[in-house]
Tab-separated table of C-alpha atoms and ligand atoms in Angstrom:
chain	number	residue	atom	x	y	z
A	687	MET	CA	-25.049	-101.027	-70.494
A	688	SER	CA	-26.219	-101.857	-74.007
A	689	LEU	CA	-29.642	-102.586	-75.392
A	690	LEU	CA	-30.797	-104.079	-78.686
A	691	ILE	CA	-34.399	-103.548	-79.764
A	692	LYS	CA	-35.087	-105.875	-82.687
A	693	ASN	CA	-37.717	-106.046	-85.426
A	694	GLY	CA	-39.847	-103.090	-84.364
A	695	LEU	CA	-41.679	-100.648	-86.617
A	696	ILE	CA	-39.724	-97.432	-86.101
A	697	VAL	CA	-41.903	-94.350	-86.523
A	698	THR	CA	-40.729	-90.873	-87.530
A	699	THR	CA	-42.646	-87.759	-88.565
A	700	THR	CA	-42.287	-88.695	-92.212
A	701	GLY	CA	-42.730	-92.458	-92.281
A	702	ARG	CA	-42.206	-95.832	-90.659
A	703	TYR	CA	-39.801	-98.674	-91.323
A	704	ASN	CA	-38.778	-101.985	-89.797
A	705	GLY	CA	-35.430	-102.000	-88.080
A	706	ASP	CA	-33.228	-102.750	-85.102
A	707	ILE	CA	-31.921	-100.146	-82.683
A	708	PHE	CA	-28.687	-100.511	-80.745
A	709	VAL	CA	-28.229	-98.382	-77.649
A	710	GLU	CA	-24.936	-97.892	-75.842
A	711	GLY	CA	-25.150	-96.093	-72.531
A	712	ASP	CA	-27.549	-93.160	-72.878
A	713	THR	CA	-27.479	-92.936	-76.638
A	714	ILE	CA	-28.827	-94.541	-79.804
A	715	SER	CA	-25.627	-95.699	-81.494
A	716	GLN	CA	-26.838	-97.722	-84.492
A	717	ILE	CA	-30.014	-98.301	-86.453
A	718	GLY	CA	-30.182	-100.963	-89.140
A	719	THR	CA	-31.693	-104.242	-90.207
A	720	ASN	CA	-30.655	-107.592	-88.777
A	721	LEU	CA	-28.071	-106.006	-86.491
A	722	ASP	CA	-25.946	-108.852	-85.228
A	723	LEU	CA	-24.622	-107.356	-82.014
A	724	GLN	CA	-24.169	-108.557	-78.453
A	725	ALA	CA	-26.105	-106.533	-75.919
A	726	ASP	CA	-26.807	-106.678	-72.186
A	727	GLU	CA	-30.502	-106.637	-72.980
A	728	VAL	CA	-32.166	-107.775	-76.206
A	729	ILE	CA	-35.856	-107.311	-76.823
A	730	ASP	CA	-37.990	-108.482	-79.687
A	731	ALA	CA	-40.327	-105.702	-80.763
A	732	ALA	CA	-41.963	-107.598	-83.649
A	733	GLY	CA	-45.521	-106.357	-84.109
A	734	LYS	CA	-44.815	-103.276	-81.982
A	735	TYR	CA	-44.169	-99.644	-82.773
A	736	VAL	CA	-40.894	-98.110	-81.662
A	737	LEU	CA	-41.589	-94.478	-80.844
A	738	PRO	CA	-39.505	-91.643	-79.454
A	739	GLY	CA	-40.599	-91.060	-75.864
A	740	ALA	CA	-43.286	-88.427	-75.556
A	741	ILE	CA	-42.262	-85.031	-74.199
A	742	ASP	CA	-44.695	-83.125	-72.026
A	743	PRO	CA	-43.789	-79.431	-72.157
A	744	HIS	CA	-46.684	-78.278	-69.958
A	745	THR	CA	-46.744	-79.442	-66.346
A	746	HIS	CA	-47.260	-77.795	-62.979
A	747	ILE	CA	-45.323	-80.015	-60.590
A	748	SER	CA	-45.806	-79.051	-56.911
A	749	MET	CA	-47.062	-75.630	-58.012
A	750	PRO	CA	-48.561	-73.503	-55.244
A	751	PHE	CA	-51.889	-72.270	-56.648
A	752	MET	CA	-55.228	-70.962	-55.383
A	753	GLY	CA	-54.506	-71.595	-51.737
A	754	THR	CA	-53.173	-75.104	-52.226
A	755	SER	CA	-50.541	-76.927	-54.284
A	756	ALA	CA	-50.618	-79.151	-57.348
A	757	GLN	CA	-50.169	-82.601	-55.850
A	758	ASP	CA	-47.605	-84.413	-57.935
A	759	ASP	CA	-44.038	-83.777	-56.863
A	760	TYR	CA	-41.041	-84.596	-59.040
A	761	LYS	CA	-41.019	-88.206	-57.907
A	762	THR	CA	-44.691	-89.091	-58.325
A	763	GLY	CA	-45.091	-86.862	-61.375
A	764	THR	CA	-42.185	-88.366	-63.279
A	765	ILE	CA	-43.112	-91.930	-62.273
A	766	ALA	CA	-46.555	-91.267	-63.764
A	767	ALA	CA	-44.853	-89.751	-66.822
A	768	ALA	CA	-42.660	-92.837	-67.296
A	769	CYS	CA	-45.645	-95.170	-66.953
A	770	GLY	CA	-47.433	-93.176	-69.647
A	771	GLY	CA	-44.497	-93.208	-72.075
A	772	VAL	CA	-43.457	-89.618	-71.338
A	773	THR	CA	-39.669	-89.549	-71.086
A	774	CYS	CA	-39.083	-85.824	-70.702
A	775	VAL	CA	-41.051	-83.191	-68.819
A	776	VAL	CA	-40.617	-79.449	-69.173
A	777	ASP	CA	-42.170	-78.000	-66.059
A	778	PHE	CA	-43.192	-74.444	-65.243
A	779	ASP	CA	-41.122	-72.567	-62.721
A	780	LEU	CA	-43.118	-69.642	-61.363
A	781	GLN	CA	-40.835	-66.763	-60.453
A	782	GLN	CA	-41.713	-65.287	-57.063
A	783	LYS	CA	-41.697	-61.546	-56.310
A	784	GLY	CA	-38.127	-60.283	-55.968
A	785	GLU	CA	-36.535	-63.431	-57.403
A	786	SER	CA	-34.192	-63.454	-60.365
A	787	ILE	CA	-34.747	-66.061	-63.072
A	788	LEU	CA	-31.678	-67.917	-61.818
A	789	GLU	CA	-32.954	-67.949	-58.233
A	790	ALA	CA	-36.299	-69.305	-59.428
A	791	LEU	CA	-34.508	-72.013	-61.424
A	792	GLU	CA	-32.265	-72.975	-58.523
A	793	ARG	CA	-35.248	-73.130	-56.197
A	794	LYS	CA	-37.251	-75.453	-58.406
A	795	GLN	CA	-34.215	-77.561	-59.342
A	796	SER	CA	-33.630	-78.109	-55.636
A	797	TRP	CA	-37.135	-79.593	-55.389
A	798	ALA	CA	-36.310	-81.963	-58.247
A	799	GLU	CA	-32.832	-82.949	-57.091
A	800	GLY	CA	-32.547	-86.724	-56.767
A	801	LYS	CA	-36.276	-87.258	-57.309
A	802	THR	CA	-36.914	-87.470	-61.020
A	803	VAL	CA	-37.093	-90.793	-62.843
A	804	VAL	CA	-37.000	-89.292	-66.351
A	805	ASP	CA	-35.270	-86.158	-67.605
A	806	TYR	CA	-36.759	-82.745	-67.072
A	807	SER	CA	-36.226	-79.109	-67.857
A	808	LEU	CA	-37.865	-75.889	-66.712
A	809	HIS	CA	-39.611	-72.945	-68.347
A	810	PRO	CA	-39.225	-69.812	-66.205
A	811	ALA	CA	-42.635	-68.143	-65.794
A	812	ILE	CA	-42.093	-64.405	-65.641
A	813	MET	CA	-44.249	-62.956	-62.881
A	814	ASP	CA	-42.135	-60.085	-61.613
A	815	PRO	CA	-40.860	-58.461	-64.813
A	816	ARG	CA	-38.381	-55.988	-63.343
A	817	PRO	CA	-35.960	-54.498	-65.921
A	818	GLU	CA	-33.127	-56.667	-64.601
A	819	VAL	CA	-35.306	-59.751	-65.061
A	820	ILE	CA	-35.958	-58.850	-68.704
A	821	ASP	CA	-32.193	-58.365	-69.066
A	822	GLU	CA	-31.652	-61.850	-67.635
A	823	VAL	CA	-33.516	-63.418	-70.585
A	824	LYS	CA	-30.221	-63.425	-72.496
A	825	LYS	CA	-28.513	-65.547	-69.849
A	826	ALA	CA	-31.504	-67.858	-69.535
A	827	CYS	CA	-31.366	-68.516	-73.299
A	828	LEU	CA	-27.599	-68.767	-73.654
A	829	GLU	CA	-26.326	-69.987	-70.270
A	830	TYR	CA	-29.026	-71.458	-68.052
A	831	GLY	CA	-30.455	-73.736	-70.765
A	832	THR	CA	-34.009	-72.465	-70.345
A	833	PRO	CA	-34.880	-70.532	-73.528
A	834	SER	CA	-38.691	-70.566	-73.156
A	835	PHE	CA	-40.608	-68.175	-70.911
A	836	LYS	CA	-44.196	-68.483	-69.782
A	837	ILE	CA	-46.422	-65.480	-69.283
A	838	PHE	CA	-50.054	-65.254	-68.255
A	839	MET	CA	-52.607	-62.768	-69.594
A	840	VAL	CA	-54.919	-63.737	-66.690
A	841	TYR	CA	-54.663	-64.339	-62.931
A	842	ASP	CA	-53.250	-61.889	-60.367
A	843	PHE	CA	-49.760	-62.650	-61.603
A	844	ARG	CA	-50.507	-61.701	-65.227
A	845	VAL	CA	-48.219	-59.400	-67.159
A	846	ASP	CA	-49.365	-56.417	-69.189
A	847	ASP	CA	-49.048	-56.061	-72.948
A	848	ALA	CA	-46.000	-53.801	-72.621
A	849	THR	CA	-44.164	-56.564	-70.764
A	850	MET	CA	-45.185	-59.049	-73.424
A	851	ILE	CA	-43.710	-56.760	-76.080
A	852	ARG	CA	-40.447	-56.376	-74.164
A	853	LEU	CA	-40.165	-60.126	-73.706
A	854	LEU	CA	-40.903	-60.790	-77.372
A	855	GLU	CA	-38.173	-58.352	-78.377
A	856	GLU	CA	-35.658	-59.784	-75.945
A	857	THR	CA	-36.325	-63.466	-76.726
A	858	LYS	CA	-36.044	-62.728	-80.446
A	859	LYS	CA	-32.415	-61.664	-79.980
A	860	TYR	CA	-31.276	-64.861	-78.259
A	861	GLY	CA	-33.265	-67.797	-79.633
A	862	GLY	CA	-35.930	-67.615	-76.954
A	863	LEU	CA	-39.634	-68.330	-77.108
A	864	VAL	CA	-42.495	-66.696	-75.210
A	865	GLN	CA	-45.309	-69.054	-74.220
A	866	VAL	CA	-48.586	-67.437	-73.336
A	867	HIS	CA	-51.717	-68.399	-71.435
A	868	ALA	CA	-54.102	-66.414	-73.609
A	869	GLU	CA	-57.414	-65.379	-72.047
A	870	ASN	CA	-58.789	-61.840	-71.750
A	871	VAL	CA	-58.901	-61.062	-68.040
A	872	HIS	CA	-61.411	-58.207	-68.354
A	873	ILE	CA	-63.991	-60.342	-70.144
A	874	ILE	CA	-63.622	-62.961	-67.409
A	875	GLN	CA	-63.896	-60.422	-64.586
A	876	HIS	CA	-67.013	-58.961	-66.197
A	877	MET	CA	-68.606	-62.381	-66.626
A	878	ASN	CA	-67.742	-63.290	-63.037
A	879	GLU	CA	-69.583	-60.202	-61.791
A	880	LEU	CA	-72.644	-60.854	-63.962
A	881	LEU	CA	-72.871	-64.491	-62.908
A	882	ALA	CA	-72.390	-63.635	-59.222
A	883	LYS	CA	-75.269	-61.130	-59.383
A	884	GLU	CA	-77.489	-63.872	-60.765
A	885	GLY	CA	-76.306	-66.346	-58.122
A	886	LYS	CA	-74.828	-68.604	-60.793
A	887	LEU	CA	-71.903	-70.122	-58.923
A	888	ASP	CA	-71.958	-73.848	-59.757
A	889	PRO	CA	-68.985	-75.437	-61.555
A	890	TYR	CA	-70.823	-75.121	-64.886
A	891	TYR	CA	-70.553	-71.349	-64.680
A	892	HIS	CA	-66.779	-71.614	-64.624
A	893	ALA	CA	-67.087	-72.363	-68.342
A	894	MET	CA	-69.668	-69.609	-68.871
A	895	SER	CA	-67.358	-67.104	-67.186
A	896	ARG	CA	-64.542	-67.815	-69.639
A	897	PRO	CA	-66.233	-67.810	-73.049
A	898	ASN	CA	-64.441	-68.728	-76.274
A	899	ILE	CA	-64.268	-65.054	-77.158
A	900	ALA	CA	-61.981	-64.442	-74.159
A	901	GLU	CA	-59.438	-66.801	-75.703
A	902	GLU	CA	-60.072	-65.520	-79.222
A	903	GLU	CA	-59.376	-61.918	-78.226
A	904	ALA	CA	-56.236	-62.749	-76.247
A	905	VAL	CA	-54.790	-64.928	-79.025
A	906	ALA	CA	-55.495	-62.174	-81.570
A	907	ARG	CA	-53.869	-59.551	-79.333
A	908	ALA	CA	-50.802	-61.693	-78.671
A	909	ALA	CA	-50.506	-62.294	-82.427
A	910	LYS	CA	-50.533	-58.531	-83.010
A	911	MET	CA	-47.651	-58.101	-80.562
A	912	VAL	CA	-45.737	-60.751	-82.493
A	913	GLU	CA	-46.472	-58.931	-85.742
A	914	LEU	CA	-45.324	-55.649	-84.225
A	915	THR	CA	-42.025	-57.107	-83.058
A	916	ASP	CA	-41.524	-59.610	-85.894
A	917	SER	CA	-40.914	-62.274	-83.258
A	918	ARG	CA	-42.702	-65.505	-82.358
A	919	ILE	CA	-45.025	-66.841	-79.696
A	920	TYR	CA	-46.437	-70.181	-78.548
A	921	ILE	CA	-50.012	-70.334	-77.314
A	922	VAL	CA	-50.313	-72.883	-74.511
A	923	HIS	CA	-53.407	-75.072	-74.080
A	924	LEU	CA	-55.384	-73.724	-77.012
A	925	SER	CA	-58.972	-74.755	-76.336
A	926	SER	CA	-61.377	-73.107	-78.763
A	927	LYS	CA	-62.258	-73.090	-82.433
A	928	GLU	CA	-62.254	-69.302	-82.346
A	929	GLY	CA	-58.784	-69.137	-80.794
A	930	LEU	CA	-57.541	-71.565	-83.427
A	931	GLU	CA	-59.008	-69.375	-86.176
A	932	LYS	CA	-56.864	-66.495	-84.899
A	933	VAL	CA	-53.779	-68.722	-84.830
A	934	LYS	CA	-54.424	-69.783	-88.420
A	935	GLU	CA	-55.132	-66.248	-89.550
A	936	ALA	CA	-51.776	-65.092	-88.136
A	937	GLN	CA	-49.960	-68.061	-89.677
A	938	SER	CA	-51.525	-67.363	-93.072
A	939	ARG	CA	-49.992	-63.872	-92.957
A	940	GLY	CA	-46.562	-65.246	-92.051
A	941	VAL	CA	-46.799	-64.219	-88.381
A	942	ASN	CA	-45.023	-66.794	-86.216
A	943	VAL	CA	-47.764	-67.970	-83.899
A	944	PHE	CA	-47.428	-71.576	-82.727
A	945	ALA	CA	-49.897	-73.519	-80.642
A	946	GLU	CA	-50.307	-76.422	-78.271
A	947	THR	CA	-53.478	-78.221	-77.303
A	948	CYS	CA	-54.236	-80.967	-74.761
A	949	PRO	CA	-56.298	-84.191	-74.692
A	950	GLN	CA	-58.963	-82.617	-72.469
A	951	TYR	CA	-59.718	-79.970	-75.109
A	952	LEU	CA	-59.760	-82.594	-77.840
A	953	LEU	CA	-61.948	-85.117	-76.036
A	954	LEU	CA	-64.108	-83.566	-73.315
A	955	THR	CA	-66.923	-81.015	-73.556
A	956	ASP	CA	-68.519	-78.554	-71.164
A	957	ASP	CA	-71.460	-80.839	-70.315
A	958	ARG	CA	-68.988	-82.452	-67.869
A	959	TYR	CA	-69.466	-79.462	-65.568
A	960	LYS	CA	-73.056	-80.626	-65.006
A	961	GLU	CA	-72.063	-83.968	-63.469
A	962	PRO	CA	-74.006	-84.549	-60.217
A	963	ASP	CA	-72.698	-84.232	-56.655
A	964	PHE	CA	-70.340	-81.413	-57.515
A	965	GLN	CA	-68.286	-83.785	-59.719
A	966	GLY	CA	-68.186	-81.068	-62.349
A	967	ALA	CA	-65.435	-79.503	-60.226
A	968	LYS	CA	-63.084	-82.208	-61.514
A	969	TYR	CA	-63.031	-80.434	-64.867
A	970	VAL	CA	-62.539	-76.915	-63.547
A	971	MET	CA	-59.425	-75.846	-65.385
A	972	SER	CA	-58.524	-72.752	-67.323
A	973	PRO	CA	-59.279	-72.351	-70.121
A	974	PRO	CA	-62.428	-74.429	-69.584
A	975	LEU	CA	-63.759	-77.334	-71.616
A	976	ARG	CA	-65.633	-76.156	-74.726
A	977	THR	CA	-68.181	-77.743	-77.079
A	978	GLN	CA	-67.775	-80.383	-79.795
A	979	PRO	CA	-67.041	-77.940	-82.671
A	980	SER	CA	-63.929	-76.796	-80.800
A	981	CYS	CA	-62.779	-80.396	-80.215
A	982	ASP	CA	-63.262	-81.156	-83.926
A	983	ALA	CA	-61.443	-78.000	-84.999
A	984	LEU	CA	-58.478	-78.754	-82.711
A	985	TRP	CA	-58.080	-82.284	-84.102
A	986	GLN	CA	-58.158	-80.737	-87.544
A	987	GLY	CA	-55.573	-78.182	-86.400
A	988	LEU	CA	-53.218	-80.945	-85.267
A	989	SER	CA	-53.719	-82.862	-88.464
A	990	SER	CA	-53.084	-79.839	-90.712
A	991	GLY	CA	-50.057	-78.637	-88.732
A	992	ALA	CA	-51.650	-75.395	-87.506
A	993	VAL	CA	-51.236	-76.799	-83.974
A	994	GLN	CA	-47.747	-78.199	-83.545
A	995	VAL	CA	-47.727	-79.727	-80.063
A	996	ALA	CA	-49.947	-81.848	-77.789
A	997	ALA	CA	-49.215	-81.453	-74.053
A	998	THR	CA	-51.156	-81.990	-70.841
A	999	ASP	CA	-51.301	-78.956	-68.503
A	1000	HIS	CA	-50.914	-81.586	-65.790
A	1001	CYS	CA	-52.021	-79.819	-62.596
A	1002	PRO	CA	-53.677	-82.330	-60.255
A	1003	PHE	CA	-55.813	-81.579	-57.203
A	1004	ASP	CA	-57.755	-84.279	-55.361
A	1005	PHE	CA	-61.509	-84.140	-55.738
A	1006	ASP	CA	-61.950	-85.112	-52.080
A	1007	GLY	CA	-60.670	-82.377	-49.864
A	1008	LYS	CA	-59.411	-79.982	-52.530
A	1009	LYS	CA	-61.748	-79.573	-55.499
A	1010	ASP	CA	-64.776	-80.014	-53.233
A	1011	MET	CA	-63.452	-78.066	-50.240
A	1012	PHE	CA	-62.798	-74.610	-51.490
A	1013	GLY	CA	-65.432	-73.938	-54.125
A	1014	LYS	CA	-68.685	-75.568	-52.985
A	1015	ASP	CA	-70.385	-72.198	-52.981
A	1016	ASP	CA	-68.417	-70.498	-55.746
A	1017	TYR	CA	-66.713	-71.927	-58.843
A	1018	LYS	CA	-64.077	-69.182	-58.622
A	1019	LYS	CA	-62.573	-70.835	-55.543
A	1020	ILE	CA	-62.181	-74.321	-57.052
A	1021	PRO	CA	-58.471	-74.990	-57.653
A	1022	ASN	CA	-58.013	-74.865	-61.441
A	1023	GLY	CA	-56.375	-77.865	-63.027
A	1024	ALA	CA	-56.607	-81.576	-63.774
A	1025	PRO	CA	-54.275	-84.568	-64.018
A	1026	GLY	CA	-53.124	-85.799	-67.423
A	1027	ILE	CA	-49.444	-86.644	-67.756
A	1028	GLU	CA	-49.929	-90.414	-67.647
A	1029	THR	CA	-52.782	-90.563	-70.159
A	1030	LEU	CA	-51.295	-88.340	-72.882
A	1031	LEU	CA	-49.812	-90.953	-75.213
A	1032	MET	CA	-52.520	-93.581	-74.785
A	1033	LEU	CA	-55.256	-91.038	-75.572
A	1034	MET	CA	-53.481	-89.479	-78.533
A	1035	HIS	CA	-52.935	-92.933	-79.998
A	1036	SER	CA	-56.330	-94.419	-79.278
A	1037	GLU	CA	-58.499	-91.365	-79.921
A	1038	GLY	CA	-56.243	-89.805	-82.525
A	1039	VAL	CA	-54.502	-92.508	-84.555
A	1040	VAL	CA	-56.868	-95.457	-84.101
A	1041	LYS	CA	-59.897	-93.264	-84.838
A	1042	GLY	CA	-58.249	-91.815	-87.939
A	1043	ARG	CA	-58.076	-88.204	-86.734
A	1044	ILE	CA	-54.290	-87.969	-87.041
A	1045	SER	CA	-51.685	-90.240	-88.593
A	1046	LEU	CA	-49.196	-92.210	-86.529
A	1047	GLU	CA	-46.432	-90.001	-87.948
A	1048	LYS	CA	-48.317	-86.871	-86.905
A	1049	MET	CA	-48.671	-88.272	-83.407
A	1050	VAL	CA	-44.897	-88.698	-83.210
A	1051	GLY	CA	-44.545	-85.105	-84.359
A	1052	VAL	CA	-46.937	-83.504	-81.895
A	1053	LEU	CA	-45.801	-85.616	-78.929
A	1054	SER	CA	-42.063	-85.766	-79.529
A	1055	THR	CA	-40.272	-84.391	-82.569
A	1056	ASN	CA	-42.031	-81.027	-82.883
A	1057	THR	CA	-41.911	-80.565	-79.123
A	1058	ALA	CA	-38.159	-81.155	-78.989
A	1059	ARG	CA	-37.583	-78.653	-81.799
A	1060	MET	CA	-39.978	-76.108	-80.346
A	1061	PHE	CA	-38.164	-76.077	-76.997
A	1062	GLY	CA	-34.511	-76.611	-77.910
A	1063	LEU	CA	-34.301	-80.215	-76.689
A	1064	SER	CA	-31.640	-81.067	-79.247
A	1065	ASN	CA	-30.916	-84.601	-77.984
A	1066	LYS	CA	-34.508	-85.711	-77.751
A	1067	GLY	CA	-37.679	-86.309	-79.751
A	1068	GLU	CA	-36.486	-88.629	-82.534
A	1069	ILE	CA	-35.201	-92.150	-83.076
A	1070	VAL	CA	-31.966	-91.138	-84.742
A	1071	VAL	CA	-28.341	-92.157	-84.166
A	1072	GLY	CA	-26.707	-89.862	-81.617
A	1073	LYS	CA	-29.913	-88.867	-79.799
A	1074	ASP	CA	-30.829	-89.919	-76.290
A	1075	ALA	CA	-32.317	-93.391	-76.150
A	1076	ASP	CA	-35.694	-92.210	-74.855
A	1077	ILE	CA	-37.779	-94.911	-76.473
A	1078	VAL	CA	-41.254	-96.381	-76.126
A	1079	VAL	CA	-41.867	-99.868	-77.466
A	1080	PHE	CA	-45.592	-99.588	-78.012
A	1081	ASP	CA	-48.144	-102.370	-78.489
A	1082	PRO	CA	-50.805	-100.907	-80.779
A	1083	ASP	CA	-53.319	-103.626	-79.906
A	1084	GLN	CA	-53.069	-103.690	-76.123
A	1085	LYS	CA	-56.383	-102.633	-74.562
A	1086	PHE	CA	-56.601	-100.750	-71.300
A	1087	THR	CA	-59.547	-99.238	-69.497
A	1088	ILE	CA	-58.410	-95.994	-67.955
A	1089	THR	CA	-59.059	-95.934	-64.246
A	1090	GLN	CA	-57.484	-93.908	-61.494
A	1091	LYS	CA	-56.804	-97.127	-59.533
A	1092	LYS	CA	-54.312	-98.303	-62.155
A	1093	LEU	CA	-52.590	-94.992	-62.749
A	1094	HIS	CA	-49.641	-93.574	-60.844
A	1095	MET	CA	-50.498	-89.877	-60.627
A	1096	ASN	CA	-50.813	-88.687	-57.039
A	1097	VAL	CA	-54.481	-87.737	-57.259
A	1098	ASP	CA	-57.815	-89.391	-56.581
A	1099	TYR	CA	-59.416	-89.168	-60.037
A	1100	THR	CA	-58.797	-89.031	-63.771
A	1101	PRO	CA	-61.019	-87.014	-66.122
A	1102	PHE	CA	-60.941	-90.054	-68.442
A	1103	GLU	CA	-62.226	-92.669	-65.963
A	1104	GLY	CA	-63.772	-95.672	-67.747
A	1105	ARG	CA	-62.513	-94.812	-71.240
A	1106	GLU	CA	-61.159	-97.847	-73.066
A	1107	VAL	CA	-58.017	-97.235	-75.089
A	1108	THR	CA	-56.376	-99.368	-77.740
A	1109	GLY	CA	-52.580	-99.273	-77.625
A	1110	MET	CA	-50.296	-99.052	-74.599
A	1111	PRO	CA	-46.558	-98.921	-74.001
A	1112	SER	CA	-44.921	-102.342	-73.592
A	1113	VAL	CA	-41.593	-100.987	-72.362
A	1114	VAL	CA	-40.370	-97.448	-71.775
A	1115	TYR	CA	-36.678	-96.497	-71.794
A	1116	SER	CA	-35.158	-93.278	-70.514
A	1117	ARG	CA	-31.635	-92.833	-71.894
A	1118	GLY	CA	-31.385	-96.570	-72.395
A	1119	LYS	CA	-32.634	-97.539	-68.906
A	1120	LYS	CA	-35.916	-99.359	-68.540
A	1121	VAL	CA	-38.251	-97.199	-66.473
A	1122	ALA	CA	-41.688	-98.731	-67.015
A	1123	GLN	CA	-43.290	-101.803	-68.522
A	1124	TRP	CA	-46.681	-103.353	-69.148
A	1125	ASP	CA	-47.405	-105.976	-66.518
A	1126	GLU	CA	-50.502	-108.107	-67.007
A	1127	ASP	CA	-53.165	-105.415	-66.891
A	1128	GLN	CA	-51.398	-102.145	-66.137
A	1129	MET	CA	-48.146	-100.237	-66.349
A	1130	GLU	CA	-45.539	-100.848	-63.701
A	1131	PHE	CA	-42.720	-98.474	-62.737
A	1132	VAL	CA	-39.375	-100.317	-62.846
A	1133	GLY	CA	-36.933	-97.408	-62.954
A	1134	LYS	CA	-34.775	-95.690	-60.388
A	1135	VAL	CA	-35.649	-92.563	-58.494
A	1136	GLY	CA	-32.896	-90.058	-59.225
A	1137	HIS	CA	-32.122	-91.392	-62.720
A	1138	GLY	CA	-33.670	-88.297	-64.335
A	1139	ARG	CA	-31.472	-85.288	-65.006
A	1140	PHE	CA	-31.968	-81.610	-65.588
A	1141	VAL	CA	-31.589	-81.003	-69.328
A	1142	LYS	CA	-29.947	-77.770	-70.398
A	1143	ARG	CA	-31.748	-76.796	-73.556
A	1144	ASP	CA	-30.276	-75.019	-76.582
A	1145	PRO	CA	-31.420	-71.697	-77.997
A	1146	ILE	CA	-34.401	-72.385	-80.224
A	1147	GLY	CA	-34.004	-72.299	-84.008
A	1148	ASP	CA	-36.614	-71.600	-86.674
A	1149	PHE	CA	-39.492	-74.003	-86.482
B	2479	LIG	N1	-54.775	-73.450	-65.743
B	2479	LIG	C1	-55.129	-74.466	-64.970
B	2479	LIG	O1	-56.211	-75.010	-65.126
B	2479	LIG	N2	-54.271	-74.851	-64.000
B	2479	LIG	C2	-53.000	-74.322	-63.827
B	2479	LIG	C3	-52.788	-73.025	-64.430
B	2479	LIG	C4	-53.663	-72.742	-65.558
B	2479	LIG	O2	-53.420	-71.837	-66.320
B	2480	LIG	ZN1	-52.443	-71.818	-68.324
B	2481	LIG	ZN1	-50.808	-74.730	-67.303
C-alpha cells in the first residue's frame, strides 16, 4: 500500500513548509516538492496542515477505580483517539498487589489484543514496590519497551518518598522516567475532615479539599528528590499556577523536572462544580479544576517550554448511573475522572493556536514531537523520512461544535459540550492506513479494529 499526500503545509516544531509526502507501507519514505510518483491513494492537501498524529501519553483505559471502571476499552478508546487525530496512546497499567511488572504488562496487553485501531504502549504504574519490582525496572527499560513508570503521591495505592527515591535512582541507570501524580495526601485528608465536619459535601468541595497548595507542596517535594538523586521526573496533569512555579524554580536551577498539562486545566475553572442538578460531578477529577490565573499560567508554561507535553488524563465515567450514583451525598465517592481523548487536538488548535496562546509549531511539539521524545517513541511524533506514517491532514478552517452526540468516546457527556472549535482533522492515518475522516458534520471511523499494535519503546534520552 502506498499513499501520496500532495501540496499540504507540513508542520514541525521549528517551522512549516509546503511539500508532498510519500508513504510506503507503514513508513514515510519520501518528502519533497512536486513528487511525481504513482500511489494506491493520492490526496490533495492544498490549504490543509499536515501534522504528525497526536500522542496521548495519559489515559486510563478500562481502569478499575473507586468501585467502578473507566468506561472506554481499547476498542472504543482508540476509535475515539483516531477520530480526534490521536494516533498513539500510552496507557497506564496499574500493577496489582503481588504482580511483577511483566505480569501487569501481559495482563493489560491481553485486554488490548486485537482491539486497538491505533498503536499503543503502556506505562507500568508501580503500586506494590517490592524490592524485586524495583529490580525489574532495568528489564522494563531495556527489554519490555516500557521505560516510564507512574507513581501516585495520593490515593490508597500511593508510594512513599523512599520508594520514589529508589525509583528515581533505578530509572536513572537505564534511561527510565518516573511520572508522578503530585498532590499532598495529608493536606487533602485534613481538608476532607474539616469539610465533613461542616457538612460541606457537594461536588464543589472536591476542589476545596484539594487546594493548589497540595499540588505545590508535592511538586516541590518531588523536585527535591530529583535534586537529591540527580535524576529526572515528569509531573502528570499539572493543574495550578503554584505547582508550575515550583516546576519552573527547579528548572531554573538545572533540576530535571518536566511537566504535562491537559485541556481541562487550560480551559475550565472551578465554577463548573456549581452547575445545578449535581452536574458539577462531571468535573470531579484529581487534581481538580482551578481558577483563571492557573489556566493563564499553564498556557504561558506551554508557550515558554516550561511545560513540555499536553495530554488528556482520559478517564471516562457516565454521569447517569456512575457520577451521580456513588457520590450524591459525598464528593469523595464520586468516581474521579473525565473524558478527553477525542477533543485534545481540536481544543489545542482552536483554543491554543487560533486564539494566539501557542504557535502552531508549539502545538506540534506538545502534542507529538516532545511527547515522542519524552517517552522513547522513536518512530513517532514527527513528519520525517523513516518515521511511522502517523499523519493528520488537518483543515484549519473547519468548524465543529463539540457535542457528546457526535463524539465516539464511550461515555454520556463531554466537559466541553457546546464549545465551537475552528479546525478539525480531514483525514487521519495510522502507519499509512486511513483510520478516520471528516464526513459532512463530524468525524467518522474508517479504520480496522486490530490494526493497532503494541509499541516497544526505547530507553529515554536527554530531553
Ligand atoms: N485522577 C483522575 O481524575 N482520574 C484517574 C486518576 C487520577 O489521578
Ligand atoms: Zn493522576
Ligand atoms: Zn490520570
